[in-house]
Coordinates of C-alpha atoms (C1' of nucleotides) in Angstrom, one line a residue:
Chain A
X1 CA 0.0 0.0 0.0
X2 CA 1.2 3.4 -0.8
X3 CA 2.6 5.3 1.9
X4 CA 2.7 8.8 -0.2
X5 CA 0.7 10.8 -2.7
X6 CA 1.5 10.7 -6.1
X7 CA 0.7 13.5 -7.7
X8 CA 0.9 12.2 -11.3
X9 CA -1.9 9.3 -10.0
X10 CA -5.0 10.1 -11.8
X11 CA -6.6 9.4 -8.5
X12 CA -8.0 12.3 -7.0
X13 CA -5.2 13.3 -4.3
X14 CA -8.2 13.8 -1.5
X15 CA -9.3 9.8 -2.7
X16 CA -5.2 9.0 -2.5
X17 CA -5.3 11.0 1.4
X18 CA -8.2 9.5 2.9
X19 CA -7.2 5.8 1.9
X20 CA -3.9 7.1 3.6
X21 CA -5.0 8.6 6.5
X22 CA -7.6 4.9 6.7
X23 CA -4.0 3.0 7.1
X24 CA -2.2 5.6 9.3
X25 CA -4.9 5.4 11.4
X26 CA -4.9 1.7 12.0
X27 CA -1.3 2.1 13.5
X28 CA -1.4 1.2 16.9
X29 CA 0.3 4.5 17.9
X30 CA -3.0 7.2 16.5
X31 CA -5.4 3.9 17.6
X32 CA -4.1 4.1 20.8
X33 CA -5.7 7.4 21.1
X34 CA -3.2 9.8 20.2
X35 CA -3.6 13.1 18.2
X36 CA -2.5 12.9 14.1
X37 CA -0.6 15.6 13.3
X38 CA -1.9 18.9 12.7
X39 CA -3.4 19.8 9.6
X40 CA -1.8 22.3 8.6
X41 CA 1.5 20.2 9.2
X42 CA 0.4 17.3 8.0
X43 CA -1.1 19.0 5.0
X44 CA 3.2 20.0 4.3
X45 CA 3.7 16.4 5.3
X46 CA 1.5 14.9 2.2
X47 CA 2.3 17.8 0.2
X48 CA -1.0 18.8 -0.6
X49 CA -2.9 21.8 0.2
X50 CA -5.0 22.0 3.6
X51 CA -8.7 22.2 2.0
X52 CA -8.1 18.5 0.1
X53 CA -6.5 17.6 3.4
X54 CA -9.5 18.3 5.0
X55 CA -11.6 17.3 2.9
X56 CA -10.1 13.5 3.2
X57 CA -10.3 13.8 6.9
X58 CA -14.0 15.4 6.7
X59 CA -15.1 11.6 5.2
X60 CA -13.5 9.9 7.4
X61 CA -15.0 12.3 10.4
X62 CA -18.5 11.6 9.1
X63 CA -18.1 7.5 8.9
X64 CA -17.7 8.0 12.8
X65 CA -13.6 6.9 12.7
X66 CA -11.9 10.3 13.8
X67 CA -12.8 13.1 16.1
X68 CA -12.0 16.6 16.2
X69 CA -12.1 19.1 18.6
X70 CA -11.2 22.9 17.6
X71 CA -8.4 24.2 19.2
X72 CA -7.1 21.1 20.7
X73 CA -6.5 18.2 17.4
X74 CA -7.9 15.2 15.6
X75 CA -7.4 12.3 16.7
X76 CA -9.0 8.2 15.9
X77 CA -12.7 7.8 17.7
X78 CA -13.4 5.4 20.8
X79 CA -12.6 2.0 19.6
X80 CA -15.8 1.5 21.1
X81 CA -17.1 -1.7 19.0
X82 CA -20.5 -0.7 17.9
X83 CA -23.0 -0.9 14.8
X84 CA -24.0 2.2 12.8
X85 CA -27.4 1.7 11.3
X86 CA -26.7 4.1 8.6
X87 CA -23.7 3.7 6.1
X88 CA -25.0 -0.3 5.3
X89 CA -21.5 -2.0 6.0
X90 CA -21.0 -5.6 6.9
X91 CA -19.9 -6.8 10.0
X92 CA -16.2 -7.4 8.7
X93 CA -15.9 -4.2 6.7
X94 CA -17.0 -2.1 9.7
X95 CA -14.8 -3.9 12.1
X96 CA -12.1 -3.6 10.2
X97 CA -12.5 0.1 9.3
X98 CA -12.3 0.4 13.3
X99 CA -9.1 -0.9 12.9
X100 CA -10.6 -4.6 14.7
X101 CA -9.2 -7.1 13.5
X102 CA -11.8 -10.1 13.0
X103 CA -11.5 -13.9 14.4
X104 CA -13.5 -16.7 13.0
X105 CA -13.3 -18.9 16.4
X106 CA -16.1 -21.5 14.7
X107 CA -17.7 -22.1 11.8
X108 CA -20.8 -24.3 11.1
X109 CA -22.8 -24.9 7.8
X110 CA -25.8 -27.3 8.2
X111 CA -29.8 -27.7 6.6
X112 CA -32.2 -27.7 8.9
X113 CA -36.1 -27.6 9.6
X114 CA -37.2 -24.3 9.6
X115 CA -39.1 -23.0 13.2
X116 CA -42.4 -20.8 12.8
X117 CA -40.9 -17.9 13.1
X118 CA -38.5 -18.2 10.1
X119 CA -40.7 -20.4 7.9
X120 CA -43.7 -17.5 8.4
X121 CA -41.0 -15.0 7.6
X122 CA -39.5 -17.0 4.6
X123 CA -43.2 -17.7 3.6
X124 CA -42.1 -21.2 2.9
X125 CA -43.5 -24.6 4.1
X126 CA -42.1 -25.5 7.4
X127 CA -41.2 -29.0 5.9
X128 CA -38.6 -27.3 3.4
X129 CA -35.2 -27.3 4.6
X130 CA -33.4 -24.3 4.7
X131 CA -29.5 -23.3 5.3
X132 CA -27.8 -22.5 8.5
X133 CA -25.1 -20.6 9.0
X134 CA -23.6 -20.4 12.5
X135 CA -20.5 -18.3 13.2
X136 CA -18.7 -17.5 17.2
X137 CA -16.9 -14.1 15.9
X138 CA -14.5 -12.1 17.7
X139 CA -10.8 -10.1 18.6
X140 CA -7.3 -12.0 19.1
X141 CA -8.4 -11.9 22.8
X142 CA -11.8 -14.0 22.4
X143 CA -15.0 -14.3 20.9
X144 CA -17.5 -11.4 21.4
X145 CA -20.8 -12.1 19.2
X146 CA -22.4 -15.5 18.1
X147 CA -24.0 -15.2 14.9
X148 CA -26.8 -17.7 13.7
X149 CA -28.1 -16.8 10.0
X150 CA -31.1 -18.7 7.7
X151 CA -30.9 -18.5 4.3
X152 CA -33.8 -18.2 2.0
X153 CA -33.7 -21.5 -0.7
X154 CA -34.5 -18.4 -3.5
X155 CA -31.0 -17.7 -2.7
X156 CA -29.8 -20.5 -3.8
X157 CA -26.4 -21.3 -1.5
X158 CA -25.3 -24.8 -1.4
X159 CA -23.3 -24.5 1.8
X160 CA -20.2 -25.0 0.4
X161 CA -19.3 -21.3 -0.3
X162 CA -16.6 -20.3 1.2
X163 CA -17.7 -18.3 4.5
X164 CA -14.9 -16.7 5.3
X165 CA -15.7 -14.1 2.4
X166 CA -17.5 -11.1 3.7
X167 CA -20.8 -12.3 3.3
X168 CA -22.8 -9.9 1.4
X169 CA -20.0 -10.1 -0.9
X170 CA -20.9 -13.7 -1.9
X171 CA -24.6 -13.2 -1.9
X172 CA -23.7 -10.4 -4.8
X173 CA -20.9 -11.7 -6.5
X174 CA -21.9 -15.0 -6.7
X175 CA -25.6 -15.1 -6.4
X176 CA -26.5 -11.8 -7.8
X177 CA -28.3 -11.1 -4.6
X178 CA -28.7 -7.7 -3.3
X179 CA -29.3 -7.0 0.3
X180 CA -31.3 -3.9 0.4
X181 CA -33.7 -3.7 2.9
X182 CA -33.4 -4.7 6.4
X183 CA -35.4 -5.0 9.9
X184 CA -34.0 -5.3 13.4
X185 CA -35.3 -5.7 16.8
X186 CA -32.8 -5.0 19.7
X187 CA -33.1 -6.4 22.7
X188 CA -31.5 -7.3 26.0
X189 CA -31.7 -11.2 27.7
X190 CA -29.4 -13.2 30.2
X191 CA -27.1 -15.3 28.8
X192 CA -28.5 -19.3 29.0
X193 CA -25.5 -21.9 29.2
X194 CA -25.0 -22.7 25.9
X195 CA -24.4 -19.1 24.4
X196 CA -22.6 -18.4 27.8
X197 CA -20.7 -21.2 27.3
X198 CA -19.6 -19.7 23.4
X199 CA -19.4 -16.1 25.0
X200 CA -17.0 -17.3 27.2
X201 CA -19.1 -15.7 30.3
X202 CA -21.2 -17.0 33.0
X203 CA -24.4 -18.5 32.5
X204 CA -27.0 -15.3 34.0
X205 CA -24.2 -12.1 32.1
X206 CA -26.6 -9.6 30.4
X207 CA -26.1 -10.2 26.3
X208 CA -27.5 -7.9 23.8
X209 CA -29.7 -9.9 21.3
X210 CA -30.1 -8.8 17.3
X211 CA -32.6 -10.2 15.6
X212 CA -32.3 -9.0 12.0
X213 CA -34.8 -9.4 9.0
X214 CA -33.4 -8.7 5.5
X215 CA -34.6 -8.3 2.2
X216 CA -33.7 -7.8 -1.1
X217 CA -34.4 -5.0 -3.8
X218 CA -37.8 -6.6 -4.6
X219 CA -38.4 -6.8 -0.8
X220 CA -38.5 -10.4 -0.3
X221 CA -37.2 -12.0 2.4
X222 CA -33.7 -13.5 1.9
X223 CA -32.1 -14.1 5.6
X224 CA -33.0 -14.1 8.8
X225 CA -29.8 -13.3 11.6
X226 CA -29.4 -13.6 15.3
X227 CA -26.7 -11.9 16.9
X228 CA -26.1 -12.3 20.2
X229 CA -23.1 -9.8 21.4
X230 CA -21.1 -9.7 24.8
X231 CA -23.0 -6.2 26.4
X232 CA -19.4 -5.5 27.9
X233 CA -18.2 -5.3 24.4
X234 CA -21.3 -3.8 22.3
X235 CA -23.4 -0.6 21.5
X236 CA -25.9 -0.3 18.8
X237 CA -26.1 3.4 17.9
X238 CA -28.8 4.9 15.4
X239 CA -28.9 8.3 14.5
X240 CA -32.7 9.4 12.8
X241 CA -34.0 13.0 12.0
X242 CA -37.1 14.5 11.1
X243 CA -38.1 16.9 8.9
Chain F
X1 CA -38.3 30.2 8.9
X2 CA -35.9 32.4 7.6
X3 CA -35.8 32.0 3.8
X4 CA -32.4 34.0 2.7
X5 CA -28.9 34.0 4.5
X6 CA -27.8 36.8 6.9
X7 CA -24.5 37.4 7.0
X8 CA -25.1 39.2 10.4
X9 CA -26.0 35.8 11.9
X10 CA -23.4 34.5 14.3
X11 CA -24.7 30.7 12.8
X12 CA -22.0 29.5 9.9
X13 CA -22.9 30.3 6.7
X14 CA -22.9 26.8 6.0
X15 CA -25.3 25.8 8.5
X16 CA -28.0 28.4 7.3
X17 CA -27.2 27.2 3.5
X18 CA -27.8 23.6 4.6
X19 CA -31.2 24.4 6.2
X20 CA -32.3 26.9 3.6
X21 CA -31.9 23.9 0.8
X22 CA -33.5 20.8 3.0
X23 CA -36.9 23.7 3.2
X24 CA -36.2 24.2 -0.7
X25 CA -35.9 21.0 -1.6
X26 CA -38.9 20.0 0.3
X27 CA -40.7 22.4 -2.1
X28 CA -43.2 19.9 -4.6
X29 CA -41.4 21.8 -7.5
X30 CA -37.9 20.1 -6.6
X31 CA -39.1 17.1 -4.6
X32 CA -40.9 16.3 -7.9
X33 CA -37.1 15.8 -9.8
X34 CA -36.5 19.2 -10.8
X35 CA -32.9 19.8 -10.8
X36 CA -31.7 23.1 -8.6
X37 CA -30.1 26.0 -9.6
X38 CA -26.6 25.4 -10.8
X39 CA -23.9 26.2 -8.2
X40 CA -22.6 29.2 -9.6
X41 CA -26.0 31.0 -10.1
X42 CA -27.1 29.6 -6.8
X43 CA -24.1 30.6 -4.9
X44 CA -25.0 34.1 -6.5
X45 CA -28.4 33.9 -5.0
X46 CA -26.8 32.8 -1.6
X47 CA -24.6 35.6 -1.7
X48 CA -22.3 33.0 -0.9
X49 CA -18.9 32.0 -2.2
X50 CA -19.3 28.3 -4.4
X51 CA -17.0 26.9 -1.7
X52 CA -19.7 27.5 1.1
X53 CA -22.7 26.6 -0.8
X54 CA -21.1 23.5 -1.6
X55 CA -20.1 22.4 1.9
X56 CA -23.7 22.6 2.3
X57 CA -24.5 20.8 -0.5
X58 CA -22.1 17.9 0.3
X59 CA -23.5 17.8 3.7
X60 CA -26.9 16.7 2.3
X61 CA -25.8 14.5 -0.6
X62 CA -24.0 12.4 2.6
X63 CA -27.1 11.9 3.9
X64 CA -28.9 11.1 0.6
X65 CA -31.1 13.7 0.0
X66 CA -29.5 14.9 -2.8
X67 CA -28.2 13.3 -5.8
X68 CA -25.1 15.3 -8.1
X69 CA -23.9 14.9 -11.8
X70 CA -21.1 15.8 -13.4
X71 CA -22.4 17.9 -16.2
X72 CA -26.0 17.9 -15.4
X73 CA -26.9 19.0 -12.1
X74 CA -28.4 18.4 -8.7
X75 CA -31.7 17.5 -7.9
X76 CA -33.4 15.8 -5.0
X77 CA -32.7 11.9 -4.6
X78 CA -35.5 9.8 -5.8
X79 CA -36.1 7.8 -2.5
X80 CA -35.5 10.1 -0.3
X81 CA -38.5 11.7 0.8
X82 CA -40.0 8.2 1.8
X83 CA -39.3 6.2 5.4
X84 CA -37.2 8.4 7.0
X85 CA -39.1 10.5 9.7
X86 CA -41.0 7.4 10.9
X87 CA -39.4 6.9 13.9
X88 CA -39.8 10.8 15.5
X89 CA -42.7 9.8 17.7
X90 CA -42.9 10.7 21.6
X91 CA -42.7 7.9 23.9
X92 CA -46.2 8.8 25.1
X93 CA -47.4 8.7 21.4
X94 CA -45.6 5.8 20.3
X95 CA -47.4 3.9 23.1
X96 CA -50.4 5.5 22.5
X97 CA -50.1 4.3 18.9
X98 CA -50.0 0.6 20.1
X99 CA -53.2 0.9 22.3
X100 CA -50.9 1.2 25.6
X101 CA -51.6 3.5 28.4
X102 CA -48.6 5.5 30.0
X103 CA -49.2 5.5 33.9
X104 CA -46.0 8.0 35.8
X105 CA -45.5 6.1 38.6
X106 CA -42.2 9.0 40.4
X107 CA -41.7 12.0 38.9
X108 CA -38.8 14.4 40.0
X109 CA -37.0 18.0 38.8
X110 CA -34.1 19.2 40.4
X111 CA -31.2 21.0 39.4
X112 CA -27.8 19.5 39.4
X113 CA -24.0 19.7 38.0
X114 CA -23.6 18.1 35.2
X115 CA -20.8 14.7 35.0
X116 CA -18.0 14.9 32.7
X117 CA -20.1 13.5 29.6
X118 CA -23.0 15.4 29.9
X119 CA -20.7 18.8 30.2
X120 CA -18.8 17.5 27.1
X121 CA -21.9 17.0 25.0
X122 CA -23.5 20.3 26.1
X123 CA -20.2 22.2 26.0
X124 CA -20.9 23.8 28.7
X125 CA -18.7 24.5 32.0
X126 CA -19.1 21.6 34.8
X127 CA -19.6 24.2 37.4
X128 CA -23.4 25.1 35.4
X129 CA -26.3 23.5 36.7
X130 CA -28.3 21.8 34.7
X131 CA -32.3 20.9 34.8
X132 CA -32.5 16.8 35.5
X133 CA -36.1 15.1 34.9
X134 CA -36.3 11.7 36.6
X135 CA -39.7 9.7 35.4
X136 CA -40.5 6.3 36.4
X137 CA -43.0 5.2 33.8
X138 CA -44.9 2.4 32.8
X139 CA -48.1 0.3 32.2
X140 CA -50.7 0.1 35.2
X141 CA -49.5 -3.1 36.4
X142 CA -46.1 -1.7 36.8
X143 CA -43.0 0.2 35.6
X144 CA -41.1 -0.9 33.0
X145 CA -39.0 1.9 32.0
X146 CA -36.9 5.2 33.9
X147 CA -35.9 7.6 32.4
X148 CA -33.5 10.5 32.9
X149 CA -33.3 13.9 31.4
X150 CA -31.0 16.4 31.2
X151 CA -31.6 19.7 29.6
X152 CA -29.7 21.9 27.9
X153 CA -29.8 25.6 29.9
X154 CA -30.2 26.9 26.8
X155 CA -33.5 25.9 26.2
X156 CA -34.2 27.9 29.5
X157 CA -36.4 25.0 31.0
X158 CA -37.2 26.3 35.0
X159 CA -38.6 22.8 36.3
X160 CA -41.5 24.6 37.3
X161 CA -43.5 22.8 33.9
X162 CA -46.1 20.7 34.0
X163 CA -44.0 17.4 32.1
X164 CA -47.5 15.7 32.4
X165 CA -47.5 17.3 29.6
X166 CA -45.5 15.5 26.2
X167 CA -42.0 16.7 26.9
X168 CA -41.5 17.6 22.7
X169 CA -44.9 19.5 23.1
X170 CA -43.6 21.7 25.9
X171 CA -40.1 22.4 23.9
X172 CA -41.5 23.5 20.7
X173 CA -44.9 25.0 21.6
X174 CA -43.2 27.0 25.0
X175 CA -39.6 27.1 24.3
X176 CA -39.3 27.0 20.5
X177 CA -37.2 24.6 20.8
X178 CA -37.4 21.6 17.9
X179 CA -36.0 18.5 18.0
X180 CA -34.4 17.6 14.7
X181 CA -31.9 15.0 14.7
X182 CA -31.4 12.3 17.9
X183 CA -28.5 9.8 18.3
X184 CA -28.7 6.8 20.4
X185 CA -26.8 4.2 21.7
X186 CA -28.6 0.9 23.1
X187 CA -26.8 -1.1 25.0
X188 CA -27.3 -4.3 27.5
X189 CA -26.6 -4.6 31.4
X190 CA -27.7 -6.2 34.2
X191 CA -29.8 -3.5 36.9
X192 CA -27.5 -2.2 39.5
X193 CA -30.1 -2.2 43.1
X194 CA -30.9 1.3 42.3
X195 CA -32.7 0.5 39.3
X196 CA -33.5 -2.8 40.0
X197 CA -35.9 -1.5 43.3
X198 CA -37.2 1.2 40.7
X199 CA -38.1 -1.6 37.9
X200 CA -39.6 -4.3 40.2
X201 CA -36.9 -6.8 39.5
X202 CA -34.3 -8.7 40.9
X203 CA -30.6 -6.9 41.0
X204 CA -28.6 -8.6 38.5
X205 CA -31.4 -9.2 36.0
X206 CA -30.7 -8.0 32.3
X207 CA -32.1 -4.4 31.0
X208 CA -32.1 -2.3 28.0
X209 CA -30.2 0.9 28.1
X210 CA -30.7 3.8 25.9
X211 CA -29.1 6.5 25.8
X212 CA -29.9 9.6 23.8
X213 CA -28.6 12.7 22.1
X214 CA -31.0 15.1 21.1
X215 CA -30.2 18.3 18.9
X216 CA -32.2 21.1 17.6
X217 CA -32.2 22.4 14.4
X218 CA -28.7 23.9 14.1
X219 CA -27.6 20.7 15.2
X220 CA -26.9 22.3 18.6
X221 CA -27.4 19.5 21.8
X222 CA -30.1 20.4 24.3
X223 CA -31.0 17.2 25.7
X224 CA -29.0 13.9 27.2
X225 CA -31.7 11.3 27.5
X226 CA -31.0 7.8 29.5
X227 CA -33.5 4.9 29.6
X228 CA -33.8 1.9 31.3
X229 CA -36.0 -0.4 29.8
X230 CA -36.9 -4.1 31.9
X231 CA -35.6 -6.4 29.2
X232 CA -38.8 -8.3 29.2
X233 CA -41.0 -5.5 27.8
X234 CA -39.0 -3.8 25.4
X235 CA -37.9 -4.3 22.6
X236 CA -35.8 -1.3 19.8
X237 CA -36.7 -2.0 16.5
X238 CA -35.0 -0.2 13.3
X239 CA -35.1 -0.2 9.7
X240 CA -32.3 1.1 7.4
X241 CA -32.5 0.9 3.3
X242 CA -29.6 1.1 0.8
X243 CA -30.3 2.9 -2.4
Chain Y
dC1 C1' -30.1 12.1 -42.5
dT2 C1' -26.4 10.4 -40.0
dG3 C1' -21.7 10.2 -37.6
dG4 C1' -18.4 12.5 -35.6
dA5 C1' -16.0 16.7 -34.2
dT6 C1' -16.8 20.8 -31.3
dA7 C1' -18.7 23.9 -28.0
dT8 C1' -21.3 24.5 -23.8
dT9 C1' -22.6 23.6 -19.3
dA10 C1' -22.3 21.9 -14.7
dT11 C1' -20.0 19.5 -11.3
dG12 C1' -15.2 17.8 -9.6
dT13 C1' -10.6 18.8 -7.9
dA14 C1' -7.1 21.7 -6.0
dC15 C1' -4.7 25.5 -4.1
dA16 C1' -3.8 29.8 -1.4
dA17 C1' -5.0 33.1 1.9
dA18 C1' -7.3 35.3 5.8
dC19 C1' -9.6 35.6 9.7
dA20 C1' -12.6 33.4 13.7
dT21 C1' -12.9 30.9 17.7
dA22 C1' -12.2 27.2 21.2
dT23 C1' -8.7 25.1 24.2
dA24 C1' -5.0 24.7 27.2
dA25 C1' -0.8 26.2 29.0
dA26 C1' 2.0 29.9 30.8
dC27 C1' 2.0 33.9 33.3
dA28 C1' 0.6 37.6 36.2
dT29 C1' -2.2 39.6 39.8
dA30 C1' -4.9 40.1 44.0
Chain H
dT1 C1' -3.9 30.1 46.9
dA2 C1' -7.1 31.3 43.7
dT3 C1' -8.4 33.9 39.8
dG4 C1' -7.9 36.4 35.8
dT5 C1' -5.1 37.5 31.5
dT6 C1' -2.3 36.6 27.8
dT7 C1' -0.4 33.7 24.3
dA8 C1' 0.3 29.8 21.4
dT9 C1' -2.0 26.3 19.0
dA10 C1' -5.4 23.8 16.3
dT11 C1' -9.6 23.4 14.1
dG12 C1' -13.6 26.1 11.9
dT13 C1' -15.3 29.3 8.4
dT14 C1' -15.2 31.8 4.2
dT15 C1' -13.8 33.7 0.0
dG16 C1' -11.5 33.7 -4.6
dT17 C1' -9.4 31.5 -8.4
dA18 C1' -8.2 28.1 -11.8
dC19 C1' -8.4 24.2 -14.4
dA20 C1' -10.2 19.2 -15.2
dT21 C1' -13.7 16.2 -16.6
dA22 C1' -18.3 14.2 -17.7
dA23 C1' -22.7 14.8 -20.1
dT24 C1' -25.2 17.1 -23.3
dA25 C1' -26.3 20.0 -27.2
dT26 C1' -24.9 21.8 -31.7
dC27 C1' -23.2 21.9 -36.0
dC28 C1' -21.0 20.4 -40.1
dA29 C1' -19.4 17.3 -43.5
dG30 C1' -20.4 13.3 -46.3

DNA sequence: CTGGATATTATGTACAAACATATAAACATA
DNA sequence: TATGTTTATATGTTTGTACATAATATCCAG
């Protein structure tokens, strides 16, 4: 990856500083809470003027990954794993925008009887088998959310994709699936033993619970996810306005 | 509302661009596809530099309201008048809506200094008291939700309302004060005793905490919001579209 | 009448230069 | 000691200018 703008690049210089800045960033020293340069020094630094400097760091401001505070400097947000309703990322790509660095601890792929819930959801006959995808995700340190996803047989998935691709990038790519639409319900439970068992956590711990409908363009139903997160280690933030 | 800039105005030009064009664009004329002015000319109109106008501009085609073209011009975003503003209801007419009957069980004003967040979000010196409005709310067999408010002085709140009363009622009809944009943060945790004695439930038992930033129309913060919800009757729900 | 060159139009990119304002540290005063 | 006051620093705001590039409209030759 580059480490310096190229001012022969085609690439718009601001396009060339923000993916820049998104690597500096990641270094454990700025992670680790410290100011970035100034702008106007870092602006000299890049060799670039401060408005296109600005305007890199202005994007990556608005996506939630740096702060600023006049007078004092900019510097990489709270770490603070959350979800951000608005921008549509997947899990992976927003965790590792963050800087997080995503574990696979388990992985299973198996067909299974739909329940009422999903069946009434899918609009499918409860006696037609769909695709289940359960994942324990999480840091270096240990797993923080256990993920259990049904797959709508429209989709088409045989189960022997490879899951370790970011997941809406498979549905896309390779199934010319778009997720467009989706539906959540947050919630708060105790852990029971078996996710408290996953979670690494005792049986009783507070866990955040994400149920998540999602459809695609034409608005039918094409997975139905369960997260369950750690609470220690999870916020769900939405932002809304009215006009 | 004011429908040219002032220059005179201590707001940013920016800001008063930025709401200026989401009222014009509400306008049938340009909602119905009608591309705006061009830059140049509408800078003119402004009396703004291009620079300034398009801050504003790029401000709003971030949040998908507008839609640009090199070449041709800007025009409201096709989709974007739709879902949006569904989820601005009051707590007491959400409930409402769903046939459910707010009871206040505790009800308390006092004035208080503000912690370290709640200064930080306001901007305002720790040593300035701040209005707090504790409410203990919840169905007639029991609470299931408390609440604490803290107000921006701004808003210039005495505690001497009647917050019987729909809180957003009381800030726009008394203190023309609107509430435009909210962000929130759910998270899960188990009830300390203090809450747990207010909720009717065992200390240690899960609950839903949200917490809330509320902003007027200059995106300026007058109210921190906390809730916390018993897990078993609540549930957050949200839906979010890509275009 | 059609295809391709050309001009026009509007947004996109980039820089430079001031001045405003919030913050925090250094300093001075009561 | 406590409280202002100044100063340095960093981001915030605003304007002006110039050229690049994509989309569209126009015109001209064959």
């Amino acid at each position: 990856m580059n480490l310096s703008i190229d001012h022969k690049n085609p690439l718009p210089l601001h396009i060339q500083a923000e993916n820049l800045l998104r690597n500096m960033i990641k270094d454990p020293q700025y992670a680790g809470g410290k100011f970035l340069p100034n702008e106007v020094q870092l602006a000299k630094q890049l060799a670039i003027s401060r408005s296109t400097l600005r305007h890199a760091l202005n994007k990556l401001v608005y996506e939630g990954l740096l702060t600023r505070k006049k007078g004092v400097g900019t510097k990489v947000a709270e770490a603070a794993i959350s979800s951000k309703s608005k921008n549509w990322l997947s899990f992976t790509q927003e965790m590792t925008a963050r800087g997080i660095i995503i574990k696979n601890f388990e992985l299973h792929v198996t067909w299974v009887l739909p329940d009422e819930t999903i069946a009434n959801f899918f609009e499918i006959s409860p006696t037609k088998k769909v695709l289940k995808l359960e994942r324990l995700r999480g840091k270096a340190e240990g797993p923080f959310v256990y993920f259990i996803s049904y797959f709508h047989p429209r989709v088409g998935l045989t189960g022997e994709e490879d899951f370790k691709r970011p997941l809406y990038d498979i549905l896309e790519k390779d199934y010319m699936t778009v997720a467009t639409l989706s539906k959540e319900e947050i919630s708060a439970r105790s852990a029971d033993k078996f996710i408290a068992a996953k979670l690494e956590l005792e049986p009783g711990h507070p866990i955040l619970v994400r149920k998540r409908f999602v459809y695609d363009q034409g608005e039918r139903p094409i997975e139905y996810n369960l997260g369950y997160y750690r609470a220690d280690s999870f916020v769900y933030t939405v932002e809304s306005r009215r006009e």
